[in-house]
Every structure is written in C-alpha cells, then in structure tokens.
Coordinates of N, CA and C in Angstrom, one line a residue:
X201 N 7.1 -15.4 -64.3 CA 6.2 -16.0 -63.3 C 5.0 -16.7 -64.0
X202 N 4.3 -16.3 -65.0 CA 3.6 -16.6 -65.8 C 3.6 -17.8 -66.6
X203 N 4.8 -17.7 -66.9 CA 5.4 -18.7 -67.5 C 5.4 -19.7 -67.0
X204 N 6.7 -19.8 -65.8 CA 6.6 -20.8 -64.8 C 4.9 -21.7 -64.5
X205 N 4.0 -20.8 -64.4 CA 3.0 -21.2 -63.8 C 2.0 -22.1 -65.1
X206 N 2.4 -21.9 -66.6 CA 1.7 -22.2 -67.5 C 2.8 -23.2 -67.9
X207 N 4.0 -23.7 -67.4 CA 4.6 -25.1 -67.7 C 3.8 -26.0 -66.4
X208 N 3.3 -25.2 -65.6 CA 3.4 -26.6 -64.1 C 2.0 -26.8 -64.5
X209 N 1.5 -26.0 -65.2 CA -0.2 -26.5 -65.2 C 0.0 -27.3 -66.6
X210 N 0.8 -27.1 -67.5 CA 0.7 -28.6 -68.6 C 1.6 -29.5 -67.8
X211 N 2.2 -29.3 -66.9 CA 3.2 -31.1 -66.2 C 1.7 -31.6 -65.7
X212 N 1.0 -30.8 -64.9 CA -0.1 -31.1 -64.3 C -1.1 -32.6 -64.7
X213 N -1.3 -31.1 -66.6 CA -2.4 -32.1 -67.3 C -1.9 -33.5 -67.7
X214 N -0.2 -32.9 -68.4 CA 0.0 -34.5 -69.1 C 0.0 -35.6 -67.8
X215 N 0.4 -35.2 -66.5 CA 0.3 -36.3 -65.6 C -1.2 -37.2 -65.2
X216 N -2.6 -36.2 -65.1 CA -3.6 -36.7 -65.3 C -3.9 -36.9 -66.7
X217 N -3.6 -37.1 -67.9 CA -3.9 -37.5 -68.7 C -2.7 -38.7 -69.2
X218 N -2.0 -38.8 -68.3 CA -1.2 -40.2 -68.2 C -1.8 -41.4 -67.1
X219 N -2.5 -40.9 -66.3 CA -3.2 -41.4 -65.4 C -4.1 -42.3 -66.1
X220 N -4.0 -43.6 -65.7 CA -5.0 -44.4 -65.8 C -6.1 -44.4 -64.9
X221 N -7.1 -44.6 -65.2 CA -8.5 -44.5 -64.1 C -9.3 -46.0 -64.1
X222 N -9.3 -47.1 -63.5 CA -9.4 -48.4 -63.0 C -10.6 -48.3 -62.3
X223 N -11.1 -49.3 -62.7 CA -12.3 -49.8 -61.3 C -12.7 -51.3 -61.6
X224 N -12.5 -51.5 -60.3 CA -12.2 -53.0 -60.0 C -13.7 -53.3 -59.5
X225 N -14.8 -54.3 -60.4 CA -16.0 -55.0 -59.5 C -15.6 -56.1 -59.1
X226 N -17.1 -56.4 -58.3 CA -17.0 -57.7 -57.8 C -16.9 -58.5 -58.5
X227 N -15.5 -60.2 -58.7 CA -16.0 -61.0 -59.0 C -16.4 -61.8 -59.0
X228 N -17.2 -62.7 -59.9 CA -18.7 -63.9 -59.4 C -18.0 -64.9 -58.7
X229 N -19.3 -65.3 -58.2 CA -18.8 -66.3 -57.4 C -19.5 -68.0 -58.3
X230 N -18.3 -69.1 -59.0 CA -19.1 -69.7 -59.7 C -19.0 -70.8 -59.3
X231 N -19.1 -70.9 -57.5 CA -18.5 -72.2 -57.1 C -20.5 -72.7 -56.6
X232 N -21.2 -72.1 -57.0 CA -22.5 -72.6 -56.4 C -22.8 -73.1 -54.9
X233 N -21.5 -72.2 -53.9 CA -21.7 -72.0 -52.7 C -21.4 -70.9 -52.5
X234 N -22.6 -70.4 -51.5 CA -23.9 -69.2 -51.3 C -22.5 -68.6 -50.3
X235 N -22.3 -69.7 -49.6 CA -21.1 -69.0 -48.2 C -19.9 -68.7 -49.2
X236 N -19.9 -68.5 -50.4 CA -18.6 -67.9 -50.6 C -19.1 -66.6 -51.5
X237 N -20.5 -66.3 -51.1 CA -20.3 -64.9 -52.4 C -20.0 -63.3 -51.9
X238 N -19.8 -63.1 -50.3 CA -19.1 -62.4 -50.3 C -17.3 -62.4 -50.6
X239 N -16.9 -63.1 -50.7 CA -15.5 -63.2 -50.8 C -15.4 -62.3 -52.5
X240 N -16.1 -62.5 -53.1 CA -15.9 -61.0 -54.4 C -16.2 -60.1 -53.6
X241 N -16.6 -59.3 -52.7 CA -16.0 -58.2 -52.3 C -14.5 -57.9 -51.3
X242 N -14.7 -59.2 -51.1 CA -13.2 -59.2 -50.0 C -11.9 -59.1 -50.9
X243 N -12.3 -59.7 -52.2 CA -11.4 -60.4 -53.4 C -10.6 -58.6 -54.2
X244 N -12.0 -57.7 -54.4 CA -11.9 -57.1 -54.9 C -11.5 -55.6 -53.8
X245 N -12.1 -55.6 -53.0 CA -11.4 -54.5 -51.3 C -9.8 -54.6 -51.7
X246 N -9.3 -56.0 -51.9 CA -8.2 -56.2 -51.6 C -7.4 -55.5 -52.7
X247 N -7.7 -56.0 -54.3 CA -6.9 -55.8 -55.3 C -6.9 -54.0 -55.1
X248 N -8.1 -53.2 -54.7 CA -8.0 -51.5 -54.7 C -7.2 -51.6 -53.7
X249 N -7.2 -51.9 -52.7 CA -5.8 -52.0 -51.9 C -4.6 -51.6 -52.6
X250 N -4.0 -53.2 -52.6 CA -3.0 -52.7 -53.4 C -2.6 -51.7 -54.5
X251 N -3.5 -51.8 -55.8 CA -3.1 -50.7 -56.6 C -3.6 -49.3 -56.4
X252 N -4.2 -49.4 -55.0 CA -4.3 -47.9 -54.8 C -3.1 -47.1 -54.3
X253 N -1.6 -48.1 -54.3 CA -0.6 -47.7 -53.4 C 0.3 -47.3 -55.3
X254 N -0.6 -47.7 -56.3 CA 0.7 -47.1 -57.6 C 0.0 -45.4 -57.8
X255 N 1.2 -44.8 -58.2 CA 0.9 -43.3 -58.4 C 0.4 -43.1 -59.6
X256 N 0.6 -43.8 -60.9 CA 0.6 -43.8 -62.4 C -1.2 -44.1 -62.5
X257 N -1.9 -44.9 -61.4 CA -2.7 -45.1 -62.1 C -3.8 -44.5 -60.8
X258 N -5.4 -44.5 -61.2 CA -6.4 -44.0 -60.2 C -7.6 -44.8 -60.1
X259 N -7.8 -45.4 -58.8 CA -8.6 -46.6 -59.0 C -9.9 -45.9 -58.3
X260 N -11.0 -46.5 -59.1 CA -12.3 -45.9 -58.4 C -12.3 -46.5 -57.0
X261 N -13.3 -45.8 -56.0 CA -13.8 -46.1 -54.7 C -14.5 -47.7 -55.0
X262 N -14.6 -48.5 -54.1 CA -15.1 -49.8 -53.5 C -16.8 -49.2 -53.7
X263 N -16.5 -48.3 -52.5 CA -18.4 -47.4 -52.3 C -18.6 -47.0 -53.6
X264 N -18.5 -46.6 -54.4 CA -18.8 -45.6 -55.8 C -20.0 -46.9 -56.6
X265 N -18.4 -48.5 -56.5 CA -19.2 -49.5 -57.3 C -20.4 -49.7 -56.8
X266 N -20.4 -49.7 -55.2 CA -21.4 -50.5 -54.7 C -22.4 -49.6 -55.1
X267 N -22.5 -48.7 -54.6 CA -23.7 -47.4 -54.8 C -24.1 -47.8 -56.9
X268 N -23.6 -48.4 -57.6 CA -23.9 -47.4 -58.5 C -24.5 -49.2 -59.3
X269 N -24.0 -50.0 -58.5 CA -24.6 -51.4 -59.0 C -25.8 -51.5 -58.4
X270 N -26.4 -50.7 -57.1 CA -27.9 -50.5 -56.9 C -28.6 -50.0 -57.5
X271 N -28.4 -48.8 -58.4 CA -29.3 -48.2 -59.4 C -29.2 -49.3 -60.6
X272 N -28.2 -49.7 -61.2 CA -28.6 -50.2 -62.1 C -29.1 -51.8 -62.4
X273 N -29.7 -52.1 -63.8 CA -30.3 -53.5 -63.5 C -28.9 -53.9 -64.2
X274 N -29.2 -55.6 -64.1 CA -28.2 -56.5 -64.4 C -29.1 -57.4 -65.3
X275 N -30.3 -57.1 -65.3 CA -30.9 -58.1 -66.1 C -31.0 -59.2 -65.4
X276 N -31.3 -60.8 -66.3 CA -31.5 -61.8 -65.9 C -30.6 -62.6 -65.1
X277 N -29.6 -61.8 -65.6 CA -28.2 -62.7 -64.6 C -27.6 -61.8 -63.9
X278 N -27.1 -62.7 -62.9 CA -26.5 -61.6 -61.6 C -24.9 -61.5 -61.8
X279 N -24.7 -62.1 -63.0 CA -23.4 -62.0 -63.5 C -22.8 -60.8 -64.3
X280 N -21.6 -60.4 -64.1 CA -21.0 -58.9 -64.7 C -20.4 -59.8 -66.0
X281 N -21.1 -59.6 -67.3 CA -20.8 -59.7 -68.5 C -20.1 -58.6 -69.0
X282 N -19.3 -58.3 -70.2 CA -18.2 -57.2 -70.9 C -19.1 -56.1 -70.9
X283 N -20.7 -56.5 -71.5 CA -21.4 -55.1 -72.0 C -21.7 -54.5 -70.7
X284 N -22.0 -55.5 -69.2 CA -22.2 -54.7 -68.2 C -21.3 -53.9 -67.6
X285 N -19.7 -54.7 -67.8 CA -18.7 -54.3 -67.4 C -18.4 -52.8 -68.1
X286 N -18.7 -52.9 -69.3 CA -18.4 -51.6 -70.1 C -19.6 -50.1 -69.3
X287 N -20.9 -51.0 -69.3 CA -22.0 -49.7 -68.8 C -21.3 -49.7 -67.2
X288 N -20.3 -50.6 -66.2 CA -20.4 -49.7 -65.0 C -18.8 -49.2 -65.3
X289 N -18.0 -49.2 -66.0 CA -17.0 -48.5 -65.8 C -17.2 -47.1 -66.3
X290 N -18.3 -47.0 -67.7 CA -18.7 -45.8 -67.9 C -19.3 -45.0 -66.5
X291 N -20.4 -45.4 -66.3 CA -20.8 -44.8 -65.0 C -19.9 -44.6 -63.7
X292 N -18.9 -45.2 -63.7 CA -17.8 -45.0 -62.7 C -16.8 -43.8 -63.5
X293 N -16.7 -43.4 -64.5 CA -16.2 -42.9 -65.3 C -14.5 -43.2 -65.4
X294 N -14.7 -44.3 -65.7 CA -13.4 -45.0 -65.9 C -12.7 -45.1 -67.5
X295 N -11.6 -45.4 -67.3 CA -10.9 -46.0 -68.7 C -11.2 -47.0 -68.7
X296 N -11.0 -48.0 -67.7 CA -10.6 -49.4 -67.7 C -11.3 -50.0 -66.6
X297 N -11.7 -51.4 -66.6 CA -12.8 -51.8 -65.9 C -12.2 -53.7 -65.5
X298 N -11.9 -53.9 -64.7 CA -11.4 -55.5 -64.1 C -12.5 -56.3 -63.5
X299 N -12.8 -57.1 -64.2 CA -13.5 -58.3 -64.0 C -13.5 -59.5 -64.0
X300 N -14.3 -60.4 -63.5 CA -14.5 -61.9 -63.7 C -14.7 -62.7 -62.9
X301 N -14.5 -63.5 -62.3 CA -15.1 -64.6 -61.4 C -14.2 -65.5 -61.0
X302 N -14.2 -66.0 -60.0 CA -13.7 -67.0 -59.0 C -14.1 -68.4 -58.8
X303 N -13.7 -69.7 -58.4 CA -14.0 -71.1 -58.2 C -13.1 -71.5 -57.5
X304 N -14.2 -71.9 -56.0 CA -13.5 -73.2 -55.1 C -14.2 -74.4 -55.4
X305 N -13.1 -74.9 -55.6 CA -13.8 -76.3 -55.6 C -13.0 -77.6 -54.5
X306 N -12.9 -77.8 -53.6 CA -12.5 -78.2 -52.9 C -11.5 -77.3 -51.9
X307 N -10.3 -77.6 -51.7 CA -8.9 -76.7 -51.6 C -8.2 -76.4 -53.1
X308 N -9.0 -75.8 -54.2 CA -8.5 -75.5 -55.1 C -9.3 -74.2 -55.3
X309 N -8.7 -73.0 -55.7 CA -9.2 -72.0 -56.1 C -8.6 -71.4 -57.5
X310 N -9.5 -71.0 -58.4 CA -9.5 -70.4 -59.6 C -9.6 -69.0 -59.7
X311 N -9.1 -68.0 -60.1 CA -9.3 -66.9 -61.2 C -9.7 -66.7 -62.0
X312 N -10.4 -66.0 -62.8 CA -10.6 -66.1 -64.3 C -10.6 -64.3 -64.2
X313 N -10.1 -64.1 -64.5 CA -9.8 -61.8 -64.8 C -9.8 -61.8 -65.9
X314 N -10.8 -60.7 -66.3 CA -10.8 -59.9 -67.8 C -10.9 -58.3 -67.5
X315 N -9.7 -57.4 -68.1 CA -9.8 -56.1 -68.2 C -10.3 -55.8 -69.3
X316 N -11.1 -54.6 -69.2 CA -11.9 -54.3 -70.4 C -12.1 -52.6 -70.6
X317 N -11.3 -52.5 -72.0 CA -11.4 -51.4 -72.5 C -12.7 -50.7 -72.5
X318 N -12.9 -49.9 -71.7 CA -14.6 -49.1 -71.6 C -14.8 -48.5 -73.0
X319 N -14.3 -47.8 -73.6 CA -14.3 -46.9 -74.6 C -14.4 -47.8 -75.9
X320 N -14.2 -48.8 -75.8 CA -13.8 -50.1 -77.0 C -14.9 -51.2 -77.0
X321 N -14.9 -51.7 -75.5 CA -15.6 -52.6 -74.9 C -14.8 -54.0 -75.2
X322 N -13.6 -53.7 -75.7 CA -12.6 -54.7 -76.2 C -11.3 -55.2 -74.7
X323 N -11.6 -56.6 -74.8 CA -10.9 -57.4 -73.4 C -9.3 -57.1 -73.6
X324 N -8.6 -56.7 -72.8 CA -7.4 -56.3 -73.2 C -6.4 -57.1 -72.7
X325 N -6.9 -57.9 -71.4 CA -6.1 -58.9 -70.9 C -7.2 -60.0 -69.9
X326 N -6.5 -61.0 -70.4 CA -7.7 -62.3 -69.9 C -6.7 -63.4 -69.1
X327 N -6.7 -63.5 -67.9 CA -6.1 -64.1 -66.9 C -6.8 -65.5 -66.4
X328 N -6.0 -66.6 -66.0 CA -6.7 -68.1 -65.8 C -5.9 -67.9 -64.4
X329 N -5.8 -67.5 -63.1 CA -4.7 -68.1 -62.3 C -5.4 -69.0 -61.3
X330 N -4.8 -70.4 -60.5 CA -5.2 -71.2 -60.2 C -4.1 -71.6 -58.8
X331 N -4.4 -72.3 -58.0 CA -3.5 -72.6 -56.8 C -4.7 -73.3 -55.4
X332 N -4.2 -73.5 -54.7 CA -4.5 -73.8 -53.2 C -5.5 -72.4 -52.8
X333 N -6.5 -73.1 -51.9 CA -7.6 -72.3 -51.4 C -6.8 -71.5 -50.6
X334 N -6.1 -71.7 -49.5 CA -5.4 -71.6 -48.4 C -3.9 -70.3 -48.7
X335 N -3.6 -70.5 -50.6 CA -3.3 -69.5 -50.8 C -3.4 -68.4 -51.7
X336 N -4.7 -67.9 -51.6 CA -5.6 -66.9 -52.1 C -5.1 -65.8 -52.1
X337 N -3.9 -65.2 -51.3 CA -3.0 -64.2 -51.0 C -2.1 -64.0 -52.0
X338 N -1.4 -65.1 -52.6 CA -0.7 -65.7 -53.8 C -0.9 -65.2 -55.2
X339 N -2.5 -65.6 -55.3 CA -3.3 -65.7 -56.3 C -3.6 -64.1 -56.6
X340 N -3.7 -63.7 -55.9 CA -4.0 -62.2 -55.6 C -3.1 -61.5 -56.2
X341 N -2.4 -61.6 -55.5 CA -1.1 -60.7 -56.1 C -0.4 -60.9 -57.3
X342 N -0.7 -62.3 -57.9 CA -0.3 -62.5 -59.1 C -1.3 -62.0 -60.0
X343 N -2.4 -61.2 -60.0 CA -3.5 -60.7 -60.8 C -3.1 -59.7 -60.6
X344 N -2.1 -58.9 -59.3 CA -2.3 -57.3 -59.5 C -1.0 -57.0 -60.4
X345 N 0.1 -58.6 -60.2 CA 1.1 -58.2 -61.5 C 0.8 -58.9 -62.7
X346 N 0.1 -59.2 -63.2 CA -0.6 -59.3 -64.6 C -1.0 -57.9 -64.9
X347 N -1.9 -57.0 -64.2 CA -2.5 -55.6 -64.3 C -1.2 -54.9 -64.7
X348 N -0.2 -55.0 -63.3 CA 1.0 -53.7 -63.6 C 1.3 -54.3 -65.1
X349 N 2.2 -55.4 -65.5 CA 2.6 -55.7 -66.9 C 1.9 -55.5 -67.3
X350 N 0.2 -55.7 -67.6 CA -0.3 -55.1 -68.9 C -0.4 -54.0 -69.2
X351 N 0.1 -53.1 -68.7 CA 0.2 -51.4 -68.6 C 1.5 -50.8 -68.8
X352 N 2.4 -52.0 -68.8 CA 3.8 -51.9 -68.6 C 4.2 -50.7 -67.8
X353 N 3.7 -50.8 -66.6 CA 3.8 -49.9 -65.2 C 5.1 -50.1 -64.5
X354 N 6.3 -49.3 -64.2 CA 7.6 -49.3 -64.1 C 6.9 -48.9 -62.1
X355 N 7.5 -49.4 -61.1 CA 7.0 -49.3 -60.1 C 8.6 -48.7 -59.2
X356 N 8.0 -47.5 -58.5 CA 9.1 -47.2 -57.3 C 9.5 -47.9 -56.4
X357 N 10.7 -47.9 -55.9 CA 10.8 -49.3 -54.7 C 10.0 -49.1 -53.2
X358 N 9.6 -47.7 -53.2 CA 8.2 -47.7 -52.3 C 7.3 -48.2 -52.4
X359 N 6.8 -47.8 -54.3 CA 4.8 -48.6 -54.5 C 5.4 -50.3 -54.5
X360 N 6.6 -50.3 -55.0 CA 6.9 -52.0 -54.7 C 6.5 -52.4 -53.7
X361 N 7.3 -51.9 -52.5 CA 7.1 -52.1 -51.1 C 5.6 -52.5 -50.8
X362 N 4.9 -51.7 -51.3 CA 3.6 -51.4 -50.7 C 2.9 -52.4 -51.5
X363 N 3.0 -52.8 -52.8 CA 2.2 -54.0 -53.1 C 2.2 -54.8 -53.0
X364 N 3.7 -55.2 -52.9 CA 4.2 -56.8 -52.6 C 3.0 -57.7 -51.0
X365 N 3.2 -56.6 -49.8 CA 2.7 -56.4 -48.4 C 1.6 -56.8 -48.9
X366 N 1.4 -58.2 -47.9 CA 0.2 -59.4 -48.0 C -0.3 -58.7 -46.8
X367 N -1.9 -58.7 -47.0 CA -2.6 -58.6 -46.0 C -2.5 -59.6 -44.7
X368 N -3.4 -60.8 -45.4 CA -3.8 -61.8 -44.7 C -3.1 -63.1 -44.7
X369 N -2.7 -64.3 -44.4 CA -2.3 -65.1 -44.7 C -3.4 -66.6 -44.5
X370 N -4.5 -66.1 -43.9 CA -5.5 -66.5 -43.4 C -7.5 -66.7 -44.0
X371 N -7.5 -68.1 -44.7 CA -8.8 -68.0 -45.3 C -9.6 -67.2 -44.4
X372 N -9.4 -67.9 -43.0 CA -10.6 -67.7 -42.2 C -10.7 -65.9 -41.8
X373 N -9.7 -65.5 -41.9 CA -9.6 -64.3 -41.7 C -10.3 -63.2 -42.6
X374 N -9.4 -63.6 -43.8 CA -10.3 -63.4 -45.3 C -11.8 -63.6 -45.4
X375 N -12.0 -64.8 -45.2 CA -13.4 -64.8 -45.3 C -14.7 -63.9 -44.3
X376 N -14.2 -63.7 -42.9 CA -14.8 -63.1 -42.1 C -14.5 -61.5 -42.4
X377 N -13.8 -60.9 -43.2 CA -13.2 -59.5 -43.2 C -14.7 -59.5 -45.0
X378 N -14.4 -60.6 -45.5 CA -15.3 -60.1 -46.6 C -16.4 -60.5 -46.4
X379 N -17.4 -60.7 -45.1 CA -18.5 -60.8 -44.9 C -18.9 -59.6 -44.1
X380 N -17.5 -58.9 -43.4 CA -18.3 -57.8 -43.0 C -18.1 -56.7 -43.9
X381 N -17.7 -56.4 -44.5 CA -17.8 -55.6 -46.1 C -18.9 -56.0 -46.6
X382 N -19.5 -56.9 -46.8 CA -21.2 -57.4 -47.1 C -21.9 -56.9 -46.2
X383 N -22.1 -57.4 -45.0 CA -22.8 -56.3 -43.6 C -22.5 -55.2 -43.9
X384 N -21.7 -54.5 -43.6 CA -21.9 -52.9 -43.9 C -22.2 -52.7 -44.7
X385 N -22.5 -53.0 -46.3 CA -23.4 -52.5 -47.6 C -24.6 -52.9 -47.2
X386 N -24.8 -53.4 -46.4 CA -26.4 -53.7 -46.2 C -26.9 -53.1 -44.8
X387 N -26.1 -52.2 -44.7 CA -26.3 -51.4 -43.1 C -26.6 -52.6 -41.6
X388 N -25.9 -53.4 -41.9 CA -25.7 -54.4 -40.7 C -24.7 -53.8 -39.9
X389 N -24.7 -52.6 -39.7 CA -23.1 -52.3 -38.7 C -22.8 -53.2 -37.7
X390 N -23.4 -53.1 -36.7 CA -22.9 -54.2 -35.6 C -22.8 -55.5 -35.9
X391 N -23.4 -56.4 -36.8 CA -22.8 -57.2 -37.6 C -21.9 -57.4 -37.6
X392 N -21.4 -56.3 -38.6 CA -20.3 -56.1 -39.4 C -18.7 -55.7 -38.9
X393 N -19.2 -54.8 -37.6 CA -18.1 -55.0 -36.0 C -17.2 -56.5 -35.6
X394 N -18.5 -56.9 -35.5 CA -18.4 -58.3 -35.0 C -17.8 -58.8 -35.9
X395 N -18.1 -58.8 -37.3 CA -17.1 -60.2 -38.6 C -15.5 -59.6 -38.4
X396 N -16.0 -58.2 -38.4 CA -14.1 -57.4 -38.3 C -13.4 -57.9 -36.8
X397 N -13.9 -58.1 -35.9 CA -13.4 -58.3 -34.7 C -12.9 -59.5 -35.1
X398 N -13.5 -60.8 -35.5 CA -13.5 -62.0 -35.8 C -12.2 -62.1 -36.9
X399 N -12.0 -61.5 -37.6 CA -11.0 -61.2 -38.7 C -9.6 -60.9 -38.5
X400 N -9.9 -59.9 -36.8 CA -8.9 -59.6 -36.4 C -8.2 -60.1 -35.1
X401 N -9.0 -61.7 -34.9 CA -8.7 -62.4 -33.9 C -7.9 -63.5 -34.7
X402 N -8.6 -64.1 -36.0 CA -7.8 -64.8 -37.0 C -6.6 -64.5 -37.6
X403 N -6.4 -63.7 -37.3 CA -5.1 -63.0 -37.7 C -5.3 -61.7 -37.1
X404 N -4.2 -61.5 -36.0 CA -3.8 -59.6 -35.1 C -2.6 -59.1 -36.2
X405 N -2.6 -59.6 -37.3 CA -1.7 -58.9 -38.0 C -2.3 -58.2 -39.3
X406 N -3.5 -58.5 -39.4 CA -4.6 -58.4 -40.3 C -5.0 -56.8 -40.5
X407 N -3.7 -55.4 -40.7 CA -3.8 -54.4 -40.3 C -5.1 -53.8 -41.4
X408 N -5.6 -54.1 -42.6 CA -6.6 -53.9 -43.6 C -7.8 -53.5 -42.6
X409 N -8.2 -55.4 -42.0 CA -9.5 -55.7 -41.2 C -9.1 -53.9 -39.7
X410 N -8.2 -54.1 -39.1 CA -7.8 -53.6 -38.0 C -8.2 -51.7 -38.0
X411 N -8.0 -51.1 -39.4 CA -8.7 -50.3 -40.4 C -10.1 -49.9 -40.3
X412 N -10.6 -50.8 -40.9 CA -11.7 -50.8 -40.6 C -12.4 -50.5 -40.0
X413 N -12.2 -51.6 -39.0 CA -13.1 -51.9 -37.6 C -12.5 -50.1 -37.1
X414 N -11.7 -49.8 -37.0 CA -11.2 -48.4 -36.3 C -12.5 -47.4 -36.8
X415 N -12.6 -47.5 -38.3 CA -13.3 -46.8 -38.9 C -14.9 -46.6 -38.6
X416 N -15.0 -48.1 -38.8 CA -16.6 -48.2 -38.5 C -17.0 -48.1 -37.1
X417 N -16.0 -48.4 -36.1 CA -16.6 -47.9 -34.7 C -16.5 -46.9 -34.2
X418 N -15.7 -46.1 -35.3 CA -15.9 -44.1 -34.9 C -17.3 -43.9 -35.8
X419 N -17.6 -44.3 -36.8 CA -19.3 -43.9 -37.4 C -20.1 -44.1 -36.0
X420 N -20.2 -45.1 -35.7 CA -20.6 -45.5 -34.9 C -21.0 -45.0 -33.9
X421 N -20.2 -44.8 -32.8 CA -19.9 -43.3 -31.8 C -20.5 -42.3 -32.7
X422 N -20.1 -41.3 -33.7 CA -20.8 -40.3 -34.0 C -22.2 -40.6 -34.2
X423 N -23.0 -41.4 -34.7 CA -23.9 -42.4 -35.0 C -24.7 -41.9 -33.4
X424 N -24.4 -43.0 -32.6 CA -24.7 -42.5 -31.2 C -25.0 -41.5 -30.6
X425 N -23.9 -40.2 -30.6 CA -24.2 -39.4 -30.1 C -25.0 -38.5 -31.2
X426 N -25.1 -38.6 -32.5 CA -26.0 -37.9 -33.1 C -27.7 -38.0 -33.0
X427 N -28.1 -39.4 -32.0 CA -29.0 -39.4 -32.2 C -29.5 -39.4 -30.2
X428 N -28.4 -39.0 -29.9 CA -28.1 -38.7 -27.8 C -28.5 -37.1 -28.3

C-alpha cells in the first residue's frame, strides 16, 4: 500500500514538473488608435482560452496579470519590453511568458509574438503573422499553433477539438467583448453588461462573450442583494 502510494505521488510530481506554466500579457497596441487598445485584452482572454483546454501545460489567470500590472511600474513606456516581460512572469510565477504587439492598419492586421524564457530572459520564439482585419480569428489561432510546436506539444483529439473551436467570426463582436473586459477591470460593471450584450447580439454564437455576461450578471445579483 505504501508503495503503491509513493509511485502515484512521483507520477504526480514528474507530471507537474512536466507541466509548463504560461502567462499570456496584453499585447500593445501599435496602430496609434486609442479605439483599438482594448483589443490586447480581448487578443489575449482569447489565446488563455484556448490553451487553457491543453493538459501538458498551465496558463496563468487573465485576473492574476491584471492585478499584478497595477502594483507594478512600467516606467516611461507603457510598452511590455523582455526585461518587463521577464519581471511579470516572475511575479506570476511562471516559466514562460507570451508577448508583443499588434497593427491595424487599414483592413490589414499584424502580429508580432515573442515567448520569453523567464529564468533566462532569452526569446525563445519570435512570430510575424499577418492577414485581413476581418480575420483576426485566423491569426489567432495560428499563434496558439506556433506555441503548441514550440513546445513540441503532441495534442489529444479532444484538446484538438477544443482548440481548433473559433470563438468569434466577427470584428464587431470581438471588439465589443474586449471592451467589456476593459470595463470590468475598471469596475464599470454595467458598462461592461452592456458591451457583452452587444457582443452577443453580433454574433448569438459568441458562446466565450455569452460566459461571461452569465457570470457578471450573477456578481451582480449577489452584489445587489449584499447591499438589500
């Protein structure tokens, strides 16, 4: 019995210490329009999305980043540089840390992704992907399989399932869903109702946004009656 119980506790370890631990920030927005700088949180909601559906790896909380980019400074630029990247993945207590910045420039949209070894501070994989504004769903998903290959992450035909599965197909939808993820970090709740309802009028297939809104209008109600 003993025995038994001193193999399942080493399957245990080597599996969390096979575990990769990820945390995805926001990233910049370098199109020098103001109306697109929530879309790095919508950009990045989305990528923990998906790889929060692989078993092999453990991606920090959305909330963790945001909480933890309020305590600290950024200095003169409001841009996540390697050395910042490296101090919040430490403080998220991560291995590995995904970054970089975005460009619209008309109906053209850009990527620029850098993973970055925390422990090293060394860029491990540096991504350019590029396409149509309109398909930013595309774009997306070809960044979360850049991630799985750089890890050479072997996927089950469930976590397949579950990554492949496009949210949105819909800027406008997108964009309204990552403005109310901006309202709610700024305690705009009812705002923030409102951009999810909007999100989920742009698209009723939009089950992420649909989520949400479920979520935030039970705070809400408890919210209410805590203060009834």
């Amino acid at each position: 019995m003993i025995q038994k119980t001193l193999i399942l506790i080493l399957i245990i370890s080597i599996t969390i210490a096979n575990n990769k631990i990820i945390a995805i920030s926001y990233f910049d927005n370098t199109s020098n329009i103001t109306d697109y700088n929530p879309l790095s949180k919508g950009l990045a909601d989305m990528l923990i999305t998906d790889l929060s559906n692989i078993k092999s790896i453990n991606i920090v909380e959305r909330e963790k980043l945001e909480s933890l980019l309020k305590e600290i400074e950024l200095g003169d630029s409001k841009f996540i540089n390697k050395e910042t990247a490296q101090k919040l993945g430490e403080g998220l207590g991560a291995g590995y840390i995904l970054t970089g910045s975005f460009l619209i420039l008309d109906e053209t949209m850009r990527i620029d992704a850098r993973l970055v070894d925390v422990s090293t501070g060394k860029i491990i994989m540096a991504e350019e992907i590029t396409g149509e504004k309109n398909t930013f769903f595309d774009l997306e998903k070809e960044l979360v399989n850049k991630l799985i290959a750089t890890f050479d992450i072997s996927l089950s035909k469930s976590e397949s399932r579950k990554v492949k599965k496009i949210q949105t197909e819909s800027f406008e939808s997108f964009n309204a869903y990552s403005n109310a993820i901006d309202a709610y970090d700024e305690g705009e709740y009812e705002e923030s109702v409102k951009l999810l309802e909007q999100a989920t009028e742009a698209d009723e297939n939009f089950d992420l946004a649909w989520d949400k809104l479920d979520d935030l209008e039970s705070q809400l109600e408890q919210l209410l009656l805590a203060r009834q």
